[in-house]
């Protein structure tokens, strides 16, 4: 994954109410934090602003029992720090690189270790969700064909220009209506 440079980075999750959580980003100043989950089990820490870095780090989140033993530990490897962008829209943003007629050269030679993309799956739900399934992928010849073409070219060119890691969060859904992206409370406030 890629974390945003130059801004505090929120890391959050859920566990049992009152449980202690430890969050640590390897090789980062002031990036080891303990927090207690609230009465609903929610917790959040903010890592301090960091400079862009293509150094691969590990982010570890541990839940701690009252006696100090580790109940659960999740480690996310190959974490970079750079620019993170949301890529959203309809069919023009969803269009995959492999669907472009002349994209063979781009998909077979794609080797952009500092370009990562997270694609949110299509899930229709009546209420906003607090979580999303999916995973970050490195832009390489294996993953490039399935990436959003617009997001890929934008991210590739941005990475070349800025020379920092680029993270793209792809949340498009072709043919979706504007109402589908609007909260129920907002829709109910309109007579029509």
PDB file of N, CA and C in Angstrom, residues 6 18-19 30 41 49 51 69 85 92 119 127 130-131 138 142-143 151 153 158 167 172 181 187-188:
ATOM      1  N   UNK A   6       3.298  13.846   4.146  1.00  0.00           N
ATOM      2  CA  UNK A   6       3.080  15.219   4.562  1.00  0.00           C
ATOM      3  C   UNK A   6       1.827  15.504   5.376  1.00  0.00           C
ATOM      4  N   UNK A  18     -12.602  -1.468  25.120  1.00  0.00           N
ATOM      5  CA  UNK A  18     -11.600  -1.338  26.173  1.00  0.00           C
ATOM      6  C   UNK A  18     -10.291  -2.060  25.914  1.00  0.00           C
ATOM      7  N   UNK A  19     -10.180  -2.779  24.828  1.00  0.00           N
ATOM      8  CA  UNK A  19      -8.955  -3.533  24.542  1.00  0.00           C
ATOM      9  C   UNK A  19      -7.857  -2.590  24.052  1.00  0.00           C
ATOM     10  N   UNK A  30       8.442   8.288  15.669  1.00  0.00           N
ATOM     11  CA  UNK A  30       7.176   8.485  16.388  1.00  0.00           C
ATOM     12  C   UNK A  30       6.023   7.701  15.779  1.00  0.00           C
ATOM     13  N   UNK A  41     -15.817  -0.517  20.690  1.00  0.00           N
ATOM     14  CA  UNK A  41     -14.704  -1.302  20.159  1.00  0.00           C
ATOM     15  C   UNK A  41     -13.930  -0.597  19.056  1.00  0.00           C
ATOM     16  N   UNK A  49       2.998  13.126  10.256  1.00  0.00           N
ATOM     17  CA  UNK A  49       3.335  13.339   8.844  1.00  0.00           C
ATOM     18  C   UNK A  49       4.725  12.776   8.530  1.00  0.00           C
ATOM     19  N   UNK A  51       7.787  12.032   5.290  1.00  0.00           N
ATOM     20  CA  UNK A  51       8.274  12.376   3.966  1.00  0.00           C
ATOM     21  C   UNK A  51       8.076  11.180   3.042  1.00  0.00           C
ATOM     22  N   UNK A  69      -0.192  -9.983  26.852  1.00  0.00           N
ATOM     23  CA  UNK A  69       0.009 -10.939  25.754  1.00  0.00           C
ATOM     24  C   UNK A  69      -0.713 -10.452  24.492  1.00  0.00           C
ATOM     25  N   UNK A  85      -4.276   9.087  -4.294  1.00  0.00           N
ATOM     26  CA  UNK A  85      -5.336   9.734  -5.072  1.00  0.00           C
ATOM     27  C   UNK A  85      -6.541   8.814  -5.168  1.00  0.00           C
ATOM     28  N   UNK A  92     -15.964   5.460 -17.990  1.00  0.00           N
ATOM     29  CA  UNK A  92     -14.674   5.933 -18.505  1.00  0.00           C
ATOM     30  C   UNK A  92     -13.544   5.692 -17.506  1.00  0.00           C
ATOM     31  N   UNK A 119      -8.535  -1.465  -5.697  1.00  0.00           N
ATOM     32  CA  UNK A 119      -9.797  -1.383  -6.412  1.00  0.00           C
ATOM     33  C   UNK A 119     -10.914  -1.871  -5.509  1.00  0.00           C
ATOM     34  N   UNK A 127     -27.072   1.184   3.212  1.00  0.00           N
ATOM     35  CA  UNK A 127     -26.465   2.114   4.173  1.00  0.00           C
ATOM     36  C   UNK A 127     -24.953   2.166   3.947  1.00  0.00           C
ATOM     37  N   UNK A 130     -18.667   0.553   6.892  1.00  0.00           N
ATOM     38  CA  UNK A 130     -17.470   0.983   7.603  1.00  0.00           C
ATOM     39  C   UNK A 130     -16.223   0.244   7.133  1.00  0.00           C
ATOM     40  N   UNK A 131     -16.382  -0.693   6.203  1.00  0.00           N
ATOM     41  CA  UNK A 131     -15.255  -1.494   5.741  1.00  0.00           C
ATOM     42  C   UNK A 131     -15.460  -1.847   4.278  1.00  0.00           C
ATOM     43  N   UNK A 138       0.610  -4.150  -6.736  1.00  0.00           N
ATOM     44  CA  UNK A 138       1.693  -3.424  -7.391  1.00  0.00           C
ATOM     45  C   UNK A 138       1.421  -3.434  -8.887  1.00  0.00           C
ATOM     46  N   UNK A 142       1.533  -8.617 -14.366  1.00  0.00           N
ATOM     47  CA  UNK A 142       0.482  -9.517 -13.892  1.00  0.00           C
ATOM     48  C   UNK A 142      -0.808  -8.756 -13.595  1.00  0.00           C
ATOM     49  N   UNK A 143      -0.694  -7.612 -12.923  1.00  0.00           N
ATOM     50  CA  UNK A 143      -1.877  -6.867 -12.481  1.00  0.00           C
ATOM     51  C   UNK A 143      -2.331  -5.773 -13.442  1.00  0.00           C
ATOM     52  N   UNK A 151      -6.793   5.625 -14.599  1.00  0.00           N
ATOM     53  CA  UNK A 151      -6.033   5.717 -13.351  1.00  0.00           C
ATOM     54  C   UNK A 151      -4.584   5.298 -13.572  1.00  0.00           C
ATOM     55  N   UNK A 153      -2.658   5.431 -16.381  1.00  0.00           N
ATOM     56  CA  UNK A 153      -1.878   6.447 -17.091  1.00  0.00           C
ATOM     57  C   UNK A 153      -1.663   7.690 -16.229  1.00  0.00           C
ATOM     58  N   UNK A 158       2.161  10.681 -13.145  1.00  0.00           N
ATOM     59  CA  UNK A 158       2.367  11.420 -11.903  1.00  0.00           C
ATOM     60  C   UNK A 158       3.597  10.891 -11.158  1.00  0.00           C
ATOM     61  N   UNK A 167      -0.169   5.967  -4.776  1.00  0.00           N
ATOM     62  CA  UNK A 167      -1.236   5.024  -4.437  1.00  0.00           C
ATOM     63  C   UNK A 167      -2.532   5.514  -5.050  1.00  0.00           C
ATOM     64  N   UNK A 172     -14.665   3.248  -9.049  1.00  0.00           N
ATOM     65  CA  UNK A 172     -15.648   3.572 -10.086  1.00  0.00           C
ATOM     66  C   UNK A 172     -16.626   2.422 -10.313  1.00  0.00           C
ATOM     67  N   UNK A 181     -24.721   7.235  -5.324  1.00  0.00           N
ATOM     68  CA  UNK A 181     -23.553   7.743  -4.608  1.00  0.00           C
ATOM     69  C   UNK A 181     -23.955   8.801  -3.572  1.00  0.00           C
ATOM     70  N   UNK A 187     -31.099  12.158   0.035  1.00  0.00           N
ATOM     71  CA  UNK A 187     -32.179  11.844  -0.917  1.00  0.00           C
ATOM     72  C   UNK A 187     -33.543  12.110  -0.300  1.00  0.00           C
ATOM     73  N   UNK A 188     -33.717  11.722   0.958  1.00  0.00           N
ATOM     74  CA  UNK A 188     -35.010  11.910   1.633  1.00  0.00           C
ATOM     75  C   UNK A 188     -35.336  13.385   1.875  1.00  0.00           C
TER      76      UNK A 188
END
